[in-house]
PDB file of C-alpha atoms in Angstrom:
ATOM      1  CA  UNK A   1       0.000   0.000   0.000  1.00 36.00           C
ATOM      2  CA  UNK A   2       1.279   3.442  -0.915  1.00 38.00           C
ATOM      3  CA  UNK A   3      -0.111   6.666   0.581  1.00 37.00           C
ATOM      4  CA  UNK A   4       0.683  10.250  -0.433  1.00 33.00           C
ATOM      5  CA  UNK A   5      -1.225  13.509   0.151  1.00 31.00           C
ATOM      6  CA  UNK A   6      -4.739  12.180   0.408  1.00 30.00           C
ATOM      7  CA  UNK A   7      -4.462   9.467  -2.195  1.00 30.00           C
ATOM      8  CA  UNK A   8      -4.093   5.906  -1.142  1.00 30.00           C
ATOM      9  CA  UNK A   9      -3.289   3.543  -3.927  1.00 30.00           C
ATOM     10  CA  UNK A  10      -3.248  -0.158  -3.452  1.00 27.00           C
ATOM     11  CA  UNK A  11      -1.948  -2.386  -6.172  1.00 26.00           C
ATOM     12  CA  UNK A  12      -3.249  -5.878  -5.556  1.00 27.00           C
ATOM     13  CA  UNK A  13      -1.509  -8.994  -6.827  1.00 24.00           C
ATOM     14  CA  UNK A  14      -1.905  -9.614 -10.526  1.00 22.00           C
ATOM     15  CA  UNK A  15      -3.913 -12.599 -11.689  1.00 25.00           C
ATOM     16  CA  UNK A  16      -3.609 -14.800 -14.757  1.00 26.00           C
ATOM     17  CA  UNK A  17      -6.496 -15.065 -17.178  1.00 25.00           C
ATOM     18  CA  UNK A  18      -7.253 -16.940 -20.366  1.00 24.00           C
ATOM     19  CA  UNK A  19      -8.261 -15.458 -23.705  1.00 30.00           C
ATOM     20  CA  UNK A  20     -11.227 -17.091 -25.452  1.00 32.00           C
ATOM     21  CA  UNK A  21      -9.510 -17.983 -28.727  1.00 34.00           C
ATOM     22  CA  UNK A  22      -6.218 -19.284 -27.391  1.00 40.00           C
ATOM     23  CA  UNK A  23      -4.789 -20.513 -24.145  1.00 37.00           C
ATOM     24  CA  UNK A  24      -2.644 -17.603 -23.041  1.00 50.00           C
ATOM     25  CA  UNK A  25      -1.589 -16.684 -19.552  1.00 54.00           C
ATOM     26  CA  UNK A  26      -0.347 -13.210 -18.728  1.00 61.00           C
ATOM     27  CA  UNK A  27       3.392 -13.745 -18.310  1.00 65.00           C
ATOM     28  CA  UNK A  28       5.539 -12.157 -15.653  1.00 66.00           C
ATOM     29  CA  UNK A  29       6.923  -9.807 -18.317  1.00 66.00           C
ATOM     30  CA  UNK A  30       3.373  -8.821 -19.374  1.00 63.00           C
ATOM     31  CA  UNK A  31       2.443  -8.123 -15.763  1.00 62.00           C
ATOM     32  CA  UNK A  32       5.613  -6.087 -15.180  1.00 66.00           C
ATOM     33  CA  UNK A  33       4.956  -3.971 -18.286  1.00 62.00           C
ATOM     34  CA  UNK A  34       1.313  -3.326 -17.315  1.00 64.00           C
ATOM     35  CA  UNK A  35       2.217  -2.636 -13.690  1.00 60.00           C
ATOM     36  CA  UNK A  36       4.995  -0.240 -14.723  1.00 64.00           C
ATOM     37  CA  UNK A  37       2.526   1.720 -16.837  1.00 64.00           C
ATOM     38  CA  UNK A  38      -0.035   1.777 -14.019  1.00 63.00           C
ATOM     39  CA  UNK A  39       2.647   2.938 -11.565  1.00 61.00           C
ATOM     40  CA  UNK A  40       3.539   5.811 -13.920  1.00 61.00           C
ATOM     41  CA  UNK A  41      -0.106   6.911 -13.872  1.00 64.00           C
ATOM     42  CA  UNK A  42      -0.313   6.535 -10.078  1.00 59.00           C
ATOM     43  CA  UNK A  43       2.882   8.558  -9.706  1.00 59.00           C
ATOM     44  CA  UNK A  44       1.409  11.397 -11.767  1.00 58.00           C
ATOM     45  CA  UNK A  45      -1.759  11.363  -9.650  1.00 59.00           C
ATOM     46  CA  UNK A  46       0.367  11.449  -6.490  1.00 58.00           C
ATOM     47  CA  UNK A  47       2.447  14.390  -7.797  1.00 53.00           C
ATOM     48  CA  UNK A  48      -0.758  16.240  -8.684  1.00 48.00           C
ATOM     49  CA  UNK A  49      -2.147  15.649  -5.209  1.00 52.00           C
ATOM     50  CA  UNK A  50       1.098  16.755  -3.544  1.00 52.00           C
ATOM     51  CA  UNK A  51       1.361  19.937  -5.629  1.00 48.00           C
ATOM     52  CA  UNK A  52      -2.271  20.996  -5.292  1.00 46.00           C
ATOM     53  CA  UNK A  53      -3.278  19.509  -1.973  1.00 49.00           C
ATOM     54  CA  UNK A  54      -6.440  18.214  -3.665  1.00 47.00           C
ATOM     55  CA  UNK A  55      -7.710  14.686  -3.356  1.00 45.00           C
ATOM     56  CA  UNK A  56      -8.108  13.282  -6.850  1.00 44.00           C
ATOM     57  CA  UNK A  57     -11.509  11.740  -6.162  1.00 38.00           C
ATOM     58  CA  UNK A  58     -13.056  15.171  -5.513  1.00 32.00           C
ATOM     59  CA  UNK A  59     -12.933  16.011  -9.225  1.00 33.00           C
ATOM     60  CA  UNK A  60     -14.223  14.197 -12.254  1.00 34.00           C
ATOM     61  CA  UNK A  61     -13.998  14.547 -16.051  1.00 39.00           C
ATOM     62  CA  UNK A  62     -16.131  16.637 -18.350  1.00 40.00           C
ATOM     63  CA  UNK A  63     -19.037  14.959 -20.111  1.00 43.00           C
ATOM     64  CA  UNK A  64     -22.806  15.210 -19.997  1.00 44.00           C
ATOM     65  CA  UNK A  65     -23.769  14.784 -16.352  1.00 49.00           C
ATOM     66  CA  UNK A  66     -20.164  14.294 -15.224  1.00 49.00           C
ATOM     67  CA  UNK A  67     -18.413  17.175 -13.431  1.00 50.00           C
ATOM     68  CA  UNK A  68     -15.091  18.275 -14.944  1.00 51.00           C
ATOM     69  CA  UNK A  69     -11.640  17.215 -13.800  1.00 54.00           C
ATOM     70  CA  UNK A  70      -9.567  20.211 -12.828  1.00 51.00           C
ATOM     71  CA  UNK A  71      -7.484  21.655 -15.663  1.00 52.00           C
ATOM     72  CA  UNK A  72      -4.243  21.047 -13.752  1.00 50.00           C
ATOM     73  CA  UNK A  73      -5.108  17.355 -13.312  1.00 53.00           C
ATOM     74  CA  UNK A  74      -5.984  17.130 -17.019  1.00 54.00           C
ATOM     75  CA  UNK A  75      -2.590  18.672 -17.842  1.00 51.00           C
ATOM     76  CA  UNK A  76      -0.803  16.256 -15.514  1.00 51.00           C
ATOM     77  CA  UNK A  77      -2.585  13.238 -16.966  1.00 59.00           C
ATOM     78  CA  UNK A  78      -1.982  14.560 -20.492  1.00 56.00           C
ATOM     79  CA  UNK A  79       1.774  14.241 -19.962  1.00 60.00           C
ATOM     80  CA  UNK A  80       1.481  10.479 -19.541  1.00 64.00           C
ATOM     81  CA  UNK A  81       2.276   8.829 -22.871  1.00 68.00           C
ATOM     82  CA  UNK A  82       0.715   5.436 -22.124  1.00 82.00           C
ATOM     83  CA  UNK A  83      -2.683   4.261 -23.324  1.00 87.00           C
ATOM     84  CA  UNK A  84      -5.141   4.395 -20.421  1.00 89.00           C
ATOM     85  CA  UNK A  85      -8.539   5.552 -19.232  1.00 91.00           C
ATOM     86  CA  UNK A  86      -9.898   6.417 -15.798  1.00 90.00           C
ATOM     87  CA  UNK A  87     -13.402   5.262 -14.890  1.00 93.00           C
ATOM     88  CA  UNK A  88     -15.521   6.586 -12.026  1.00 90.00           C
ATOM     89  CA  UNK A  89     -16.675   3.855  -9.673  1.00 87.00           C
ATOM     90  CA  UNK A  90     -19.404   6.061  -8.155  1.00 87.00           C
ATOM     91  CA  UNK A  91     -21.275   6.946 -11.335  1.00 90.00           C
ATOM     92  CA  UNK A  92     -23.781   4.576 -12.946  1.00 91.00           C
ATOM     93  CA  UNK A  93     -22.123   2.063 -15.314  1.00 92.00           C
ATOM     94  CA  UNK A  94     -18.585   3.220 -14.326  1.00 94.00           C
ATOM     95  CA  UNK A  95     -18.145   5.709 -17.200  1.00 94.00           C
ATOM     96  CA  UNK A  96     -14.810   6.813 -18.604  1.00 93.00           C
ATOM     97  CA  UNK A  97     -13.928  10.210 -17.124  1.00 89.00           C
ATOM     98  CA  UNK A  98     -10.481  10.573 -18.719  1.00 87.00           C
ATOM     99  CA  UNK A  99      -8.948   9.086 -21.880  1.00 88.00           C
ATOM    100  CA  UNK A 100      -5.283   9.552 -22.817  1.00 88.00           C
ATOM    101  CA  UNK A 101      -4.188  10.560 -26.314  1.00 86.00           C
ATOM    102  CA  UNK A 102      -2.417   7.205 -26.665  1.00 87.00           C
ATOM    103  CA  UNK A 103      -5.719   5.454 -25.904  1.00 90.00           C
ATOM    104  CA  UNK A 104      -7.468   7.475 -28.620  1.00 89.00           C
ATOM    105  CA  UNK A 105      -4.731   6.436 -31.059  1.00 87.00           C
ATOM    106  CA  UNK A 106      -4.951   2.786 -30.034  1.00 89.00           C
ATOM    107  CA  UNK A 107      -8.711   2.672 -30.559  1.00 86.00           C
ATOM    108  CA  UNK A 108      -8.607   4.206 -34.008  1.00 76.00           C
ATOM    109  CA  UNK A 109      -7.676   7.894 -34.035  1.00 52.00           C
ATOM    110  CA  UNK A 110      -4.966   8.246 -36.664  1.00 52.00           C
ATOM    111  CA  UNK A 111      -4.836   4.455 -36.845  1.00 47.00           C
ATOM    112  CA  UNK A 112      -2.803   3.429 -39.886  1.00 49.00           C
ATOM    113  CA  UNK A 113      -3.158  -0.098 -41.196  1.00 50.00           C
ATOM    114  CA  UNK A 114      -0.930  -2.118 -43.524  1.00 50.00           C
ATOM    115  CA  UNK A 115      -2.215  -0.341 -46.651  1.00 50.00           C
ATOM    116  CA  UNK A 116      -1.068   2.988 -45.105  1.00 51.00           C
ATOM    117  CA  UNK A 117      -4.559   4.470 -45.059  1.00 52.00           C
ATOM    118  CA  UNK A 118      -5.561   6.399 -41.971  1.00 54.00           C
ATOM    119  CA  UNK A 119      -8.980   5.674 -40.503  1.00 54.00           C
ATOM    120  CA  UNK A 120     -10.912   8.078 -38.313  1.00 64.00           C
ATOM    121  CA  UNK A 121     -11.276   6.775 -34.803  1.00 74.00           C
ATOM    122  CA  UNK A 122     -13.038   7.675 -31.618  1.00 85.00           C
ATOM    123  CA  UNK A 123     -12.846  11.245 -30.426  1.00 86.00           C
ATOM    124  CA  UNK A 124     -12.514  12.066 -26.753  1.00 85.00           C
ATOM    125  CA  UNK A 125     -16.088  13.387 -26.826  1.00 86.00           C
ATOM    126  CA  UNK A 126     -17.363  10.002 -28.052  1.00 88.00           C
ATOM    127  CA  UNK A 127     -15.520   8.114 -25.320  1.00 90.00           C
ATOM    128  CA  UNK A 128     -16.096  10.227 -22.202  1.00 90.00           C
ATOM    129  CA  UNK A 129     -19.177   9.018 -20.382  1.00 92.00           C
ATOM    130  CA  UNK A 130     -19.062   5.553 -22.007  1.00 93.00           C
ATOM    131  CA  UNK A 131     -18.290   2.294 -20.277  1.00 94.00           C
ATOM    132  CA  UNK A 132     -15.168   0.465 -21.519  1.00 93.00           C
ATOM    133  CA  UNK A 133     -17.484  -2.109 -23.131  1.00 94.00           C
ATOM    134  CA  UNK A 134     -17.554   0.040 -26.277  1.00 94.00           C
ATOM    135  CA  UNK A 135     -14.300  -1.729 -27.274  1.00 95.00           C
ATOM    136  CA  UNK A 136     -15.878  -5.190 -27.113  1.00 96.00           C
ATOM    137  CA  UNK A 137     -17.141  -7.112 -30.118  1.00 96.00           C
ATOM    138  CA  UNK A 138     -18.194 -10.585 -31.224  1.00 95.00           C
ATOM    139  CA  UNK A 139     -14.722 -12.080 -30.642  1.00 95.00           C
ATOM    140  CA  UNK A 140     -14.289 -10.626 -27.158  1.00 96.00           C
ATOM    141  CA  UNK A 141     -14.270 -13.331 -24.496  1.00 96.00           C
ATOM    142  CA  UNK A 142     -17.345 -13.127 -22.250  1.00 95.00           C
ATOM    143  CA  UNK A 143     -15.497 -15.245 -19.678  1.00 95.00           C
ATOM    144  CA  UNK A 144     -12.603 -12.783 -19.453  1.00 96.00           C
ATOM    145  CA  UNK A 145     -15.047  -9.853 -19.183  1.00 96.00           C
ATOM    146  CA  UNK A 146     -16.820 -11.638 -16.315  1.00 96.00           C
ATOM    147  CA  UNK A 147     -13.491 -12.208 -14.566  1.00 95.00           C
ATOM    148  CA  UNK A 148     -12.664  -8.482 -14.898  1.00 96.00           C
ATOM    149  CA  UNK A 149     -16.058  -7.611 -13.384  1.00 95.00           C
ATOM    150  CA  UNK A 150     -15.463 -10.008 -10.487  1.00 96.00           C
ATOM    151  CA  UNK A 151     -12.114  -8.369  -9.720  1.00 95.00           C
ATOM    152  CA  UNK A 152     -13.700  -4.916  -9.870  1.00 95.00           C
ATOM    153  CA  UNK A 153     -16.429  -6.042  -7.448  1.00 94.00           C
ATOM    154  CA  UNK A 154     -13.754  -7.432  -5.098  1.00 95.00           C
ATOM    155  CA  UNK A 155     -11.754  -4.190  -5.527  1.00 93.00           C
ATOM    156  CA  UNK A 156      -8.734  -6.118  -6.840  1.00 92.00           C
ATOM    157  CA  UNK A 157      -6.352  -5.473  -9.719  1.00 92.00           C
ATOM    158  CA  UNK A 158      -6.108  -7.840 -12.674  1.00 93.00           C
ATOM    159  CA  UNK A 159      -4.173  -8.281 -15.910  1.00 93.00           C
ATOM    160  CA  UNK A 160      -5.741 -10.074 -18.883  1.00 94.00           C
ATOM    161  CA  UNK A 161      -5.278 -10.682 -22.588  1.00 94.00           C
ATOM    162  CA  UNK A 162      -8.382  -9.603 -24.498  1.00 94.00           C
ATOM    163  CA  UNK A 163      -9.465  -9.200 -28.104  1.00 96.00           C
ATOM    164  CA  UNK A 164     -10.919  -5.691 -28.554  1.00 95.00           C
ATOM    165  CA  UNK A 165     -12.167  -3.646 -31.502  1.00 95.00           C
ATOM    166  CA  UNK A 166     -11.296  -0.266 -32.999  1.00 92.00           C
ATOM    167  CA  UNK A 167     -13.919   2.114 -34.355  1.00 90.00           C
ATOM    168  CA  UNK A 168     -13.413   0.805 -37.908  1.00 88.00           C
ATOM    169  CA  UNK A 169     -14.114  -2.751 -36.715  1.00 90.00           C
ATOM    170  CA  UNK A 170     -10.519  -3.978 -36.893  1.00 91.00           C
ATOM    171  CA  UNK A 171      -9.305  -5.979 -33.916  1.00 93.00           C
ATOM    172  CA  UNK A 172      -6.310  -5.617 -31.645  1.00 92.00           C
ATOM    173  CA  UNK A 173      -4.924  -7.872 -28.950  1.00 93.00           C
ATOM    174  CA  UNK A 174      -5.134  -5.904 -25.738  1.00 93.00           C
ATOM    175  CA  UNK A 175      -2.937  -6.557 -22.719  1.00 92.00           C
ATOM    176  CA  UNK A 176      -5.306  -4.942 -20.226  1.00 94.00           C
ATOM    177  CA  UNK A 177      -4.437  -4.068 -16.635  1.00 92.00           C
ATOM    178  CA  UNK A 178      -7.266  -2.783 -14.416  1.00 93.00           C
ATOM    179  CA  UNK A 179      -6.420  -1.422 -10.986  1.00 90.00           C
ATOM    180  CA  UNK A 180      -8.412   0.439  -8.317  1.00 90.00           C
ATOM    181  CA  UNK A 181      -7.367   3.922  -7.193  1.00 86.00           C
ATOM    182  CA  UNK A 182      -8.324   4.576  -3.581  1.00 83.00           C
ATOM    183  CA  UNK A 183      -9.041   7.869  -1.847  1.00 78.00           C
ATOM    184  CA  UNK A 184      -7.654   8.918   1.535  1.00 76.00           C
ATOM    185  CA  UNK A 185     -10.279   6.884   3.399  1.00 82.00           C
ATOM    186  CA  UNK A 186      -9.297   3.729   1.502  1.00 83.00           C
ATOM    187  CA  UNK A 187     -12.425   3.591  -0.659  1.00 87.00           C
ATOM    188  CA  UNK A 188     -12.113   3.016  -4.406  1.00 88.00           C
ATOM    189  CA  UNK A 189     -12.661   6.312  -6.238  1.00 85.00           C
ATOM    190  CA  UNK A 190     -11.525   5.409  -9.753  1.00 88.00           C
ATOM    191  CA  UNK A 191     -10.236   2.489 -11.759  1.00 92.00           C
ATOM    192  CA  UNK A 192      -7.337   2.903 -14.151  1.00 91.00           C
ATOM    193  CA  UNK A 193      -7.523   0.742 -17.288  1.00 94.00           C
ATOM    194  CA  UNK A 194      -4.120   0.438 -18.986  1.00 91.00           C
ATOM    195  CA  UNK A 195      -4.357  -0.835 -22.581  1.00 92.00           C
ATOM    196  CA  UNK A 196      -1.221  -2.152 -24.314  1.00 89.00           C
ATOM    197  CA  UNK A 197      -1.485  -3.238 -27.963  1.00 90.00           C
ATOM    198  CA  UNK A 198      -0.004  -6.704 -28.487  1.00 88.00           C
ATOM    199  CA  UNK A 199      -1.064  -7.013 -32.146  1.00 78.00           C
TER     200      UNK A 199
END
């Protein structure tokens, strides 16, 4: 457990999961890469909290019906180059309240395929307020999704391999790490979803 300036972050042990189409266990290297990315995000949130004295869970991102994250937190999160989203545990359907530029690129924005054509992808406005299910499609493993939901309900972190879909319908193999972010009282305020393209 790590505690700094009103933010308590607990990174639970990582679990191994199977992908529907192939037997694949998240390797130690996969877990280290996902955990390193999550730690970078947690570090930025801690720095923000230390500099401003604000508890991260008091602010949320801008979308219909969702109060805005502070501009300084948006700037801090914008400096993180990894692909991730933050979801709000306390709003119905756990909507996305922040999406990184790298996440927008991964899910289709400026996505360039083998024929060197660029396809329009999701905009930030399309993503904010949505649940992460918008990436799922017919080949996405229902069993893995259920396992993710179970870990979220138990307030535990998990790392899985998952087949997800871009806006144009093309697929990508997603090394997904989901981890709770706790407030100063130890309650989960957000979840960070780190998406790493393994395609």
